[in-house]
PDB file of C-alpha atoms in Angstrom:
ATOM      1  CA  MET A   1      19.639  66.346  83.942  1.00  0.00           C
ATOM      2  CA  LYS A   2      18.842  63.518  86.315  1.00  0.00           C
ATOM      3  CA  ASN A   3      15.958  65.537  87.840  1.00  0.00           C
ATOM      4  CA  LEU A   4      14.318  65.953  84.446  1.00  0.00           C
ATOM      5  CA  ASN A   5      11.604  63.597  83.093  1.00  0.00           C
ATOM      6  CA  THR A   6      12.849  61.296  80.381  1.00  0.00           C
ATOM      7  CA  PHE A   7       9.776  62.278  78.304  1.00  0.00           C
ATOM      8  CA  SER A   8       8.696  65.843  78.231  1.00  0.00           C
ATOM      9  CA  SER A   9       5.345  64.958  76.591  1.00  0.00           C
ATOM     10  CA  VAL A  10       4.028  61.672  75.235  1.00  0.00           C
ATOM     11  CA  THR A  11       1.593  61.745  72.311  1.00  0.00           C
ATOM     12  CA  GLU A  12      -0.682  59.217  70.699  1.00  0.00           C
ATOM     13  CA  ARG A  13       1.772  59.200  67.806  1.00  0.00           C
ATOM     14  CA  ASP A  14       4.594  58.085  70.072  1.00  0.00           C
ATOM     15  CA  ILE A  15       2.573  55.190  71.275  1.00  0.00           C
ATOM     16  CA  ASP A  16       1.531  54.401  67.673  1.00  0.00           C
ATOM     17  CA  PHE A  17       5.154  54.079  66.637  1.00  0.00           C
ATOM     18  CA  VAL A  18       6.009  51.838  69.697  1.00  0.00           C
ATOM     19  CA  LEU A  19       3.270  49.490  68.722  1.00  0.00           C
ATOM     20  CA  LEU A  20       4.112  49.681  65.090  1.00  0.00           C
ATOM     21  CA  GLU A  21       7.771  48.707  65.794  1.00  0.00           C
ATOM     22  CA  GLU A  22       6.865  45.864  68.013  1.00  0.00           C
ATOM     23  CA  LEU A  23       4.192  44.382  65.607  1.00  0.00           C
ATOM     24  CA  ASN A  24       6.796  44.573  62.830  1.00  0.00           C
ATOM     25  CA  THR A  25       9.805  43.223  64.824  1.00  0.00           C
ATOM     26  CA  SER A  26       8.585  41.062  67.653  1.00  0.00           C
ATOM     27  CA  GLU A  27       6.620  37.883  66.793  1.00  0.00           C
ATOM     28  CA  GLN A  28       6.191  37.326  70.581  1.00  0.00           C
ATOM     29  CA  PHE A  29       4.430  40.655  70.982  1.00  0.00           C
ATOM     30  CA  ALA A  30       2.358  40.229  67.816  1.00  0.00           C
ATOM     31  CA  ASN A  31       1.077  36.864  69.059  1.00  0.00           C
ATOM     32  CA  TRP A  32       0.422  38.261  72.531  1.00  0.00           C
ATOM     33  CA  LEU A  33      -1.676  40.968  71.007  1.00  0.00           C
ATOM     34  CA  VAL A  34      -3.661  38.567  68.776  1.00  0.00           C
ATOM     35  CA  THR A  35      -4.267  36.352  71.768  1.00  0.00           C
ATOM     36  CA  ARG A  36      -5.668  39.302  73.692  1.00  0.00           C
ATOM     37  CA  VAL A  37      -7.820  40.455  70.781  1.00  0.00           C
ATOM     38  CA  THR A  38      -9.203  36.990  69.880  1.00  0.00           C
ATOM     39  CA  GLY A  39      -9.199  35.286  73.252  1.00  0.00           C
ATOM     40  CA  ILE A  40      -7.521  32.284  71.604  1.00  0.00           C
ATOM     41  CA  PRO A  41      -3.866  31.403  72.234  1.00  0.00           C
ATOM     42  CA  SER A  42      -2.015  32.469  69.130  1.00  0.00           C
ATOM     43  CA  GLN A  43       1.164  31.209  67.362  1.00  0.00           C
ATOM     44  CA  ASN A  44       0.631  32.910  64.046  1.00  0.00           C
ATOM     45  CA  ARG A  45       2.900  34.377  61.378  1.00  0.00           C
ATOM     46  CA  PRO A  46       2.977  38.145  61.333  1.00  0.00           C
ATOM     47  CA  ILE A  47       2.641  39.600  57.826  1.00  0.00           C
ATOM     48  CA  GLY A  48       3.133  43.226  58.618  1.00  0.00           C
ATOM     49  CA  ALA A  49       1.849  46.345  60.427  1.00  0.00           C
ATOM     50  CA  TRP A  50       1.070  49.788  58.892  1.00  0.00           C
ATOM     51  CA  HIS A  51       0.550  53.148  60.380  1.00  0.00           C
ATOM     52  CA  SER A  52      -2.112  55.735  59.588  1.00  0.00           C
ATOM     53  CA  VAL A  53      -3.966  53.639  56.953  1.00  0.00           C
ATOM     54  CA  THR A  54      -6.421  56.044  55.280  1.00  0.00           C
ATOM     55  CA  ASP A  55      -9.492  55.465  53.159  1.00  0.00           C
ATOM     56  CA  ASN A  56     -10.845  58.576  51.342  1.00  0.00           C
ATOM     57  CA  VAL A  57     -14.383  57.905  52.356  1.00  0.00           C
ATOM     58  CA  LEU A  58     -14.187  55.874  55.581  1.00  0.00           C
ATOM     59  CA  GLY A  59     -11.296  57.723  57.333  1.00  0.00           C
ATOM     60  CA  GLU A  60      -8.159  56.538  59.063  1.00  0.00           C
ATOM     61  CA  SER A  61      -7.111  53.478  60.997  1.00  0.00           C
ATOM     62  CA  ASP A  62      -4.211  54.333  63.438  1.00  0.00           C
ATOM     63  CA  LEU A  63      -2.714  50.911  62.909  1.00  0.00           C
ATOM     64  CA  VAL A  64      -3.481  47.890  60.710  1.00  0.00           C
ATOM     65  CA  PHE A  65      -1.795  44.580  61.600  1.00  0.00           C
ATOM     66  CA  ILE A  66      -2.107  41.522  59.295  1.00  0.00           C
ATOM     67  CA  TYR A  67      -1.149  38.028  60.268  1.00  0.00           C
ATOM     68  CA  GLU A  68      -1.454  34.555  58.805  1.00  0.00           C
ATOM     69  CA  SER A  69      -3.656  32.216  60.922  1.00  0.00           C
ATOM     70  CA  ASP A  70      -3.587  28.581  61.417  1.00  0.00           C
ATOM     71  CA  ASP A  71      -5.592  27.983  58.271  1.00  0.00           C
ATOM     72  CA  SER A  72      -3.139  30.079  56.295  1.00  0.00           C
ATOM     73  CA  SER A  73      -5.695  32.849  55.723  1.00  0.00           C
ATOM     74  CA  HIS A  74      -4.808  36.531  56.254  1.00  0.00           C
ATOM     75  CA  GLN A  75      -6.437  38.062  59.327  1.00  0.00           C
ATOM     76  CA  ALA A  76      -6.377  41.702  60.300  1.00  0.00           C
ATOM     77  CA  VAL A  77      -6.489  43.762  63.509  1.00  0.00           C
ATOM     78  CA  LEU A  78      -7.551  47.368  63.050  1.00  0.00           C
ATOM     79  CA  ILE A  79      -6.288  49.309  66.023  1.00  0.00           C
ATOM     80  CA  GLU A  80      -7.556  52.745  67.323  1.00  0.00           C
ATOM     81  CA  ASN A  81      -5.080  54.180  69.877  1.00  0.00           C
ATOM     82  CA  LYS A  82      -6.144  56.802  72.370  1.00  0.00           C
ATOM     83  CA  VAL A  83      -4.230  58.710  75.015  1.00  0.00           C
ATOM     84  CA  ASP A  84      -6.612  61.491  75.903  1.00  0.00           C
ATOM     85  CA  ALA A  85      -8.426  62.621  72.723  1.00  0.00           C
ATOM     86  CA  PRO A  86     -12.202  62.338  72.720  1.00  0.00           C
ATOM     87  CA  ALA A  87     -13.835  59.883  70.357  1.00  0.00           C
ATOM     88  CA  GLN A  88     -14.925  61.149  67.006  1.00  0.00           C
ATOM     89  CA  PRO A  89     -18.597  60.579  65.873  1.00  0.00           C
ATOM     90  CA  LYS A  90     -19.180  57.062  64.615  1.00  0.00           C
ATOM     91  CA  GLN A  91     -15.421  56.239  64.936  1.00  0.00           C
ATOM     92  CA  ALA A  92     -15.947  52.657  66.000  1.00  0.00           C
ATOM     93  CA  ALA A  93     -18.517  52.075  63.289  1.00  0.00           C
ATOM     94  CA  ARG A  94     -16.061  53.383  60.631  1.00  0.00           C
ATOM     95  CA  TYR A  95     -13.369  50.893  61.872  1.00  0.00           C
ATOM     96  CA  GLU A  96     -15.969  48.160  61.284  1.00  0.00           C
ATOM     97  CA  GLN A  97     -16.662  49.484  57.851  1.00  0.00           C
ATOM     98  CA  ARG A  98     -13.030  49.659  56.936  1.00  0.00           C
ATOM     99  CA  GLY A  99     -12.617  46.097  58.128  1.00  0.00           C
ATOM    100  CA  LYS A 100     -15.466  44.823  55.927  1.00  0.00           C
ATOM    101  CA  GLU A 101     -14.062  46.816  53.004  1.00  0.00           C
ATOM    102  CA  GLY A 102     -10.792  45.012  53.504  1.00  0.00           C
ATOM    103  CA  VAL A 103     -12.625  41.612  53.298  1.00  0.00           C
ATOM    104  CA  GLU A 104     -14.404  42.753  50.079  1.00  0.00           C
ATOM    105  CA  ASN A 105     -11.157  43.918  48.543  1.00  0.00           C
ATOM    106  CA  GLY A 106      -9.461  40.620  49.315  1.00  0.00           C
ATOM    107  CA  ASP A 107      -6.916  42.264  51.757  1.00  0.00           C
ATOM    108  CA  TRP A 108      -7.882  39.894  54.603  1.00  0.00           C
ATOM    109  CA  VAL A 109     -10.460  37.057  55.155  1.00  0.00           C
ATOM    110  CA  ASP A 110     -11.591  38.295  58.577  1.00  0.00           C
ATOM    111  CA  PHE A 111     -10.784  41.096  60.958  1.00  0.00           C
ATOM    112  CA  SER A 112     -11.090  42.378  64.541  1.00  0.00           C
ATOM    113  CA  THR A 113     -11.253  45.946  65.781  1.00  0.00           C
ATOM    114  CA  CYS A 114      -9.371  46.965  68.901  1.00  0.00           C
ATOM    115  CA  LEU A 115      -9.283  50.087  71.040  1.00  0.00           C
ATOM    116  CA  VAL A 116      -6.002  50.591  72.831  1.00  0.00           C
ATOM    117  CA  ALA A 117      -6.038  53.195  75.641  1.00  0.00           C
ATOM    118  CA  PRO A 118      -5.370  53.862  79.331  1.00  0.00           C
ATOM    119  CA  GLN A 119      -7.703  51.807  81.487  1.00  0.00           C
ATOM    120  CA  LYS A 120      -9.375  55.036  82.839  1.00  0.00           C
ATOM    121  CA  TYR A 121     -10.354  55.823  79.292  1.00  0.00           C
ATOM    122  CA  LEU A 122     -11.575  52.394  78.513  1.00  0.00           C
ATOM    123  CA  THR A 123     -13.778  52.363  81.675  1.00  0.00           C
ATOM    124  CA  ALA A 124     -15.382  55.644  80.711  1.00  0.00           C
ATOM    125  CA  THR A 125     -15.850  55.041  77.043  1.00  0.00           C
ATOM    126  CA  SER A 126     -19.074  53.754  75.434  1.00  0.00           C
ATOM    127  CA  GLU A 127     -17.429  53.015  72.038  1.00  0.00           C
ATOM    128  CA  ILE A 128     -18.096  49.538  70.770  1.00  0.00           C
ATOM    129  CA  TYR A 129     -14.919  47.826  69.511  1.00  0.00           C
ATOM    130  CA  GLN A 130     -14.559  44.063  69.350  1.00  0.00           C
ATOM    131  CA  SER A 131     -11.824  44.226  71.950  1.00  0.00           C
ATOM    132  CA  HIS A 132     -10.019  46.631  74.262  1.00  0.00           C
ATOM    133  CA  ILE A 133      -6.447  46.453  75.409  1.00  0.00           C
ATOM    134  CA  SER A 134      -5.319  48.827  78.262  1.00  0.00           C
ATOM    135  CA  TYR A 135      -1.992  50.674  78.309  1.00  0.00           C
ATOM    136  CA  GLU A 136      -1.516  49.147  81.755  1.00  0.00           C
ATOM    137  CA  GLU A 137      -1.508  45.617  80.165  1.00  0.00           C
ATOM    138  CA  ILE A 138       1.014  46.723  77.532  1.00  0.00           C
ATOM    139  CA  MET A 139       3.191  48.368  80.185  1.00  0.00           C
ATOM    140  CA  ALA A 140       3.123  45.127  82.204  1.00  0.00           C
ATOM    141  CA  TYR A 141       4.064  43.104  79.087  1.00  0.00           C
ATOM    142  CA  PHE A 142       7.197  45.316  78.413  1.00  0.00           C
ATOM    143  CA  ALA A 143       8.178  45.387  82.051  1.00  0.00           C
ATOM    144  CA  SER A 144       7.945  41.528  82.311  1.00  0.00           C
ATOM    145  CA  GLY A 145      10.900  41.175  79.944  1.00  0.00           C
ATOM    146  CA  SER A 146      13.215  42.539  82.623  1.00  0.00           C
ATOM    147  CA  ASN A 147      15.522  44.112  80.136  1.00  0.00           C
ATOM    148  CA  THR A 148      16.642  47.652  79.602  1.00  0.00           C
ATOM    149  CA  ARG A 149      14.704  47.923  76.277  1.00  0.00           C
ATOM    150  CA  GLY A 150      11.545  46.611  77.648  1.00  0.00           C
ATOM    151  CA  MET A 151      11.741  48.799  80.789  1.00  0.00           C
ATOM    152  CA  TYR A 152      12.331  51.913  78.639  1.00  0.00           C
ATOM    153  CA  LYS A 153       9.158  51.146  76.649  1.00  0.00           C
ATOM    154  CA  ALA A 154       7.212  50.407  79.858  1.00  0.00           C
ATOM    155  CA  LYS A 155       8.316  53.809  81.225  1.00  0.00           C
ATOM    156  CA  LEU A 156       7.079  55.464  77.959  1.00  0.00           C
ATOM    157  CA  ILE A 157       3.613  53.804  78.317  1.00  0.00           C
ATOM    158  CA  LYS A 158       3.556  54.858  81.943  1.00  0.00           C
ATOM    159  CA  SER A 159       4.152  58.468  80.953  1.00  0.00           C
ATOM    160  CA  ALA A 160       1.163  58.182  78.600  1.00  0.00           C
ATOM    161  CA  ILE A 161      -1.026  56.739  81.338  1.00  0.00           C
ATOM    162  CA  ASP A 162      -0.016  59.620  83.745  1.00  0.00           C
ATOM    163  CA  LYS A 163      -0.776  62.144  80.995  1.00  0.00           C
ATOM    164  CA  GLN A 164      -4.288  60.696  80.582  1.00  0.00           C
ATOM    165  CA  ARG A 165      -4.911  60.817  84.252  1.00  0.00           C
ATOM    166  CA  ARG A 166      -3.850  64.454  84.478  1.00  0.00           C
ATOM    167  CA  GLY A 167      -5.484  65.782  81.401  1.00  0.00           C
ATOM    168  CA  TYR A 168      -8.356  63.696  79.991  1.00  0.00           C
ATOM    169  CA  LYS A 169     -11.679  65.428  80.175  1.00  0.00           C
ATOM    170  CA  SER A 170     -14.569  64.017  78.105  1.00  0.00           C
ATOM    171  CA  THR A 171     -16.322  66.664  76.030  1.00  0.00           C
ATOM    172  CA  VAL A 172     -19.888  66.380  77.377  1.00  0.00           C
ATOM    173  CA  SER A 173     -22.798  67.452  75.154  1.00  0.00           C
ATOM    174  CA  ASN A 174     -25.694  68.689  77.215  1.00  0.00           C
ATOM    175  CA  GLU A 175     -28.023  68.091  74.201  1.00  0.00           C
ATOM    176  CA  MET A 176     -26.951  64.498  73.638  1.00  0.00           C
ATOM    177  CA  THR A 177     -26.864  63.783  77.436  1.00  0.00           C
ATOM    178  CA  ASN A 178     -30.391  65.120  77.923  1.00  0.00           C
ATOM    179  CA  PHE A 179     -31.760  63.352  74.869  1.00  0.00           C
ATOM    180  CA  ALA A 180     -30.373  59.961  75.941  1.00  0.00           C
ATOM    181  CA  GLU A 181     -31.586  60.471  79.424  1.00  0.00           C
ATOM    182  CA  ARG A 182     -35.134  61.108  78.295  1.00  0.00           C
ATOM    183  CA  TYR A 183     -34.925  58.200  75.931  1.00  0.00           C
ATOM    184  CA  LEU A 184     -33.693  55.676  78.566  1.00  0.00           C
ATOM    185  CA  GLU A 185     -36.230  56.927  81.162  1.00  0.00           C
ATOM    186  CA  TYR A 186     -39.028  56.438  78.616  1.00  0.00           C
ATOM    187  CA  VAL A 187     -38.003  52.881  77.793  1.00  0.00           C
ATOM    188  CA  GLN A 188     -37.476  52.003  81.464  1.00  0.00           C
ATOM    189  CA  LYS A 189     -40.971  53.219  82.260  1.00  0.00           C
ATOM    190  CA  HIS A 190     -42.841  51.844  79.275  1.00  0.00           C
ATOM    191  CA  HIS A 191     -40.781  48.883  78.170  1.00  0.00           C
ATOM    192  CA  PRO A 192     -38.551  47.755  81.024  1.00  0.00           C
ATOM    193  CA  GLN A 193     -38.219  44.224  79.386  1.00  0.00           C
ATOM    194  CA  LEU A 194     -35.706  45.805  77.065  1.00  0.00           C
ATOM    195  CA  ASN A 195     -33.366  46.464  80.127  1.00  0.00           C
ATOM    196  CA  PRO A 196     -31.971  49.787  78.959  1.00  0.00           C
ATOM    197  CA  GLU A 197     -28.550  50.931  79.926  1.00  0.00           C
ATOM    198  CA  LYS A 198     -28.002  53.513  82.713  1.00  0.00           C
ATOM    199  CA  ALA A 199     -27.998  57.167  81.669  1.00  0.00           C
ATOM    200  CA  LYS A 200     -24.635  58.973  81.900  1.00  0.00           C
ATOM    201  CA  PRO A 201     -22.946  62.027  80.425  1.00  0.00           C
ATOM    202  CA  ARG A 202     -22.367  61.744  76.727  1.00  0.00           C
ATOM    203  CA  ALA A 203     -20.200  63.401  74.078  1.00  0.00           C
ATOM    204  CA  ALA A 204     -22.077  64.630  70.988  1.00  0.00           C
ATOM    205  CA  GLY A 205     -20.960  61.595  68.996  1.00  0.00           C
ATOM    206  CA  ASN A 206     -22.090  59.084  71.568  1.00  0.00           C
ATOM    207  CA  THR A 207     -25.472  58.401  69.960  1.00  0.00           C
ATOM    208  CA  TRP A 208     -25.964  54.691  70.434  1.00  0.00           C
ATOM    209  CA  ILE A 209     -28.703  53.726  72.809  1.00  0.00           C
ATOM    210  CA  ARG A 210     -28.151  50.267  74.207  1.00  0.00           C
ATOM    211  CA  PHE A 211     -30.419  47.636  75.690  1.00  0.00           C
ATOM    212  CA  TYR A 212     -29.395  44.392  77.402  1.00  0.00           C
ATOM    213  CA  PRO A 213     -32.473  42.188  76.844  1.00  0.00           C
ATOM    214  CA  ILE A 214     -30.820  39.190  78.393  1.00  0.00           C
ATOM    215  CA  PRO A 215     -29.866  40.081  81.930  1.00  0.00           C
ATOM    216  CA  ASN A 216     -26.125  39.692  82.803  1.00  0.00           C
ATOM    217  CA  ASP A 217     -25.266  39.060  79.139  1.00  0.00           C
ATOM    218  CA  LYS A 218     -23.183  41.936  77.947  1.00  0.00           C
ATOM    219  CA  MET A 219     -22.255  40.156  74.789  1.00  0.00           C
ATOM    220  CA  THR A 220     -25.769  40.280  73.555  1.00  0.00           C
ATOM    221  CA  GLN A 221     -27.193  43.792  72.904  1.00  0.00           C
ATOM    222  CA  ILE A 222     -29.888  45.558  71.041  1.00  0.00           C
ATOM    223  CA  VAL A 223     -28.699  48.966  69.952  1.00  0.00           C
ATOM    224  CA  HIS A 224     -30.478  51.987  68.431  1.00  0.00           C
ATOM    225  CA  GLN A 225     -27.732  53.437  66.266  1.00  0.00           C
ATOM    226  CA  ILE A 226     -29.356  56.837  65.973  1.00  0.00           C
ATOM    227  CA  TYR A 227     -27.124  58.395  63.183  1.00  0.00           C
ATOM    228  CA  GLY A 228     -27.087  55.071  61.370  1.00  0.00           C
ATOM    229  CA  ASN A 229     -30.958  55.018  61.266  1.00  0.00           C
ATOM    230  CA  VAL A 230     -30.975  51.373  62.441  1.00  0.00           C
ATOM    231  CA  VAL A 231     -31.875  49.252  65.402  1.00  0.00           C
ATOM    232  CA  LYS A 232     -29.730  46.095  65.584  1.00  0.00           C
ATOM    233  CA  ILE A 233     -29.092  42.980  67.511  1.00  0.00           C
ATOM    234  CA  MET A 234     -25.335  42.604  68.179  1.00  0.00           C
ATOM    235  CA  LEU A 235     -24.205  39.085  68.971  1.00  0.00           C
ATOM    236  CA  PHE A 236     -20.551  39.484  69.804  1.00  0.00           C
ATOM    237  CA  ASN A 237     -18.174  36.718  68.950  1.00  0.00           C
ATOM    238  CA  GLN A 238     -20.896  34.601  67.381  1.00  0.00           C
ATOM    239  CA  ALA A 239     -19.748  34.692  63.761  1.00  0.00           C
ATOM    240  CA  ALA A 240     -18.919  30.996  63.748  1.00  0.00           C
ATOM    241  CA  LYS A 241     -22.589  30.280  64.452  1.00  0.00           C
ATOM    242  CA  PHE A 242     -23.879  32.391  61.631  1.00  0.00           C
ATOM    243  CA  ASP A 243     -25.562  29.547  59.740  1.00  0.00           C
ATOM    244  CA  PHE A 244     -27.187  28.114  62.872  1.00  0.00           C
ATOM    245  CA  ILE A 245     -28.533  31.536  63.875  1.00  0.00           C
ATOM    246  CA  SER A 246     -29.776  32.207  60.356  1.00  0.00           C
ATOM    247  CA  GLU A 247     -31.770  29.023  60.457  1.00  0.00           C
ATOM    248  CA  GLN A 248     -33.270  29.767  63.826  1.00  0.00           C
ATOM    249  CA  ILE A 249     -34.495  33.216  62.855  1.00  0.00           C
ATOM    250  CA  ALA A 250     -35.619  32.522  59.293  1.00  0.00           C
ATOM    251  CA  PRO A 251     -39.297  32.008  60.192  1.00  0.00           C
ATOM    252  CA  ASN A 252     -39.393  35.339  62.105  1.00  0.00           C
ATOM    253  CA  ILE A 253     -37.852  37.795  59.518  1.00  0.00           C
ATOM    254  CA  ASP A 254     -38.838  39.494  56.329  1.00  0.00           C
ATOM    255  CA  ASP A 255     -37.259  41.794  53.806  1.00  0.00           C
ATOM    256  CA  ASN A 256     -37.102  44.632  56.364  1.00  0.00           C
ATOM    257  CA  VAL A 257     -34.593  42.767  58.555  1.00  0.00           C
ATOM    258  CA  SER A 258     -31.109  42.013  57.391  1.00  0.00           C
ATOM    259  CA  MET A 259     -28.390  39.713  58.919  1.00  0.00           C
ATOM    260  CA  TYR A 260     -24.721  39.787  58.293  1.00  0.00           C
ATOM    261  CA  ILE A 261     -21.336  39.116  59.859  1.00  0.00           C
ATOM    262  CA  SER A 262     -19.297  42.092  61.165  1.00  0.00           C
ATOM    263  CA  GLY A 263     -15.856  41.022  62.182  1.00  0.00           C
ATOM    264  CA  LYS A 264     -16.409  38.075  64.636  1.00  0.00           C
ATOM    265  CA  SER A 265     -19.945  39.232  65.453  1.00  0.00           C
ATOM    266  CA  VAL A 266     -23.436  38.581  63.950  1.00  0.00           C
ATOM    267  CA  ILE A 267     -25.649  41.596  63.315  1.00  0.00           C
ATOM    268  CA  ILE A 268     -29.503  41.486  62.746  1.00  0.00           C
ATOM    269  CA  GLU A 269     -30.842  44.972  61.958  1.00  0.00           C
ATOM    270  CA  ALA A 270     -33.763  46.898  60.634  1.00  0.00           C
ATOM    271  CA  GLY A 271     -34.120  50.500  59.448  1.00  0.00           C
ATOM    272  CA  VAL A 272     -35.771  53.145  61.585  1.00  0.00           C
ATOM    273  CA  PRO A 273     -36.697  56.857  61.068  1.00  0.00           C
ATOM    274  CA  ASP A 274     -34.171  59.589  60.897  1.00  0.00           C
ATOM    275  CA  ILE A 275     -33.464  61.407  64.215  1.00  0.00           C
ATOM    276  CA  ASP A 276     -31.031  64.212  65.020  1.00  0.00           C
ATOM    277  CA  PRO A 277     -30.571  64.144  68.856  1.00  0.00           C
ATOM    278  CA  ILE A 278     -28.515  67.346  68.834  1.00  0.00           C
ATOM    279  CA  ALA A 279     -30.801  69.475  66.793  1.00  0.00           C
ATOM    280  CA  GLN A 280     -34.177  68.028  67.862  1.00  0.00           C
ATOM    281  CA  GLN A 281     -35.865  67.656  71.299  1.00  0.00           C
ATOM    282  CA  PHE A 282     -36.925  64.309  72.556  1.00  0.00           C
ATOM    283  CA  ASP A 283     -40.680  65.384  72.656  1.00  0.00           C
ATOM    284  CA  ASP A 284     -40.479  66.517  69.007  1.00  0.00           C
ATOM    285  CA  VAL A 285     -39.517  63.016  67.766  1.00  0.00           C
ATOM    286  CA  ILE A 286     -41.504  60.940  70.117  1.00  0.00           C
ATOM    287  CA  PHE A 287     -43.274  59.133  67.283  1.00  0.00           C
ATOM    288  CA  GLU A 288     -40.017  58.285  65.668  1.00  0.00           C
ATOM    289  CA  ILE A 289     -38.791  56.981  69.082  1.00  0.00           C
ATOM    290  CA  LYS A 290     -41.801  54.846  69.476  1.00  0.00           C
ATOM    291  CA  GLU A 291     -41.291  53.294  66.105  1.00  0.00           C
ATOM    292  CA  ALA A 292     -37.679  52.548  66.885  1.00  0.00           C
ATOM    293  CA  ILE A 293     -38.764  50.980  70.171  1.00  0.00           C
ATOM    294  CA  GLU A 294     -41.264  48.761  68.418  1.00  0.00           C
ATOM    295  CA  ILE A 295     -38.512  47.538  66.170  1.00  0.00           C
ATOM    296  CA  ALA A 296     -36.393  46.850  69.231  1.00  0.00           C
ATOM    297  CA  LEU A 297     -39.192  44.798  70.723  1.00  0.00           C
ATOM    298  CA  ARG A 298     -39.530  42.892  67.558  1.00  0.00           C
ATOM    299  CA  LEU A 299     -35.767  42.205  67.478  1.00  0.00           C
ATOM    300  CA  LYS A 300     -35.988  40.934  71.003  1.00  0.00           C
ATOM    301  CA  ARG A 301     -38.648  38.455  69.935  1.00  0.00           C
ATOM    302  CA  ILE A 302     -36.313  37.312  67.152  1.00  0.00           C
ATOM    303  CA  LEU A 303     -33.439  37.095  69.676  1.00  0.00           C
ATOM    304  CA  LEU A 304     -35.554  34.879  72.035  1.00  0.00           C
ATOM    305  CA  ALA A 305     -36.111  32.473  69.037  1.00  0.00           C
ATOM    306  CA  ILE A 306     -32.307  32.022  68.944  1.00  0.00           C
ATOM    307  CA  LYS A 307     -31.714  31.738  72.641  1.00  0.00           C
ATOM    308  CA  ASN A 308     -34.525  29.317  73.108  1.00  0.00           C
TER     309      ASN A 308
END
């Protein structure tokens, strides 16, 4: 028996329940997680955590954790947990939508989205969540307690990391990869000021085309969300400056541009034509692409009004 592995196979559900237990029973772990998600040292009061919270339209959150912040408001962290499963189309966007729905329903005042996964997965993913926490960090947290219970959970997390290293293979879509490559090459050639991301293999659901209009600033992006039919500025962690940003851009926008808060970020977006990058070839939708790029260029001008 001593030669057998403690865990024959670790699943995402196993990790879900470890996190669920800790969030519901350990105030120390809950505050550690909130600190990692928000970047602000936390001593908040946990309200509770729930597993597999499902909306009939917007889908499922693996975990939802609610806590009471310093101002006595209820805040939420919506957690997507991944061991080795590929991302589903628009999965991160649906987490944002469920978070906003919770605000509208009065379940919480504000929220954050968080992807929890092995570091190798986080490095390879292009999903946009407000924060990432690696399994390696969680393993180190449990091991730091130097007690039998913590070491057992650290070993469980380590087994999940090893499983991911052995078994994870991204499901690459040749159609999406080729479409994105052509798109990014076109922008780099004709509009290099948008500073497009580097082309890389993509899954079918990875349809966001990203630009980094301010060099070395990864927290400010312009994104063509192809299946969402929008191009948007994403100002991460700028929600507290919403009123200031709104005043700055007011002279430069019209009814075709909307601005709103998403979690802790500010979004400024405009609609663009419908494109199906799987069913359509790049050359067949070049006019739609050009229109989207013109919107992106306009949004960059709006962005510069804020930054200047």
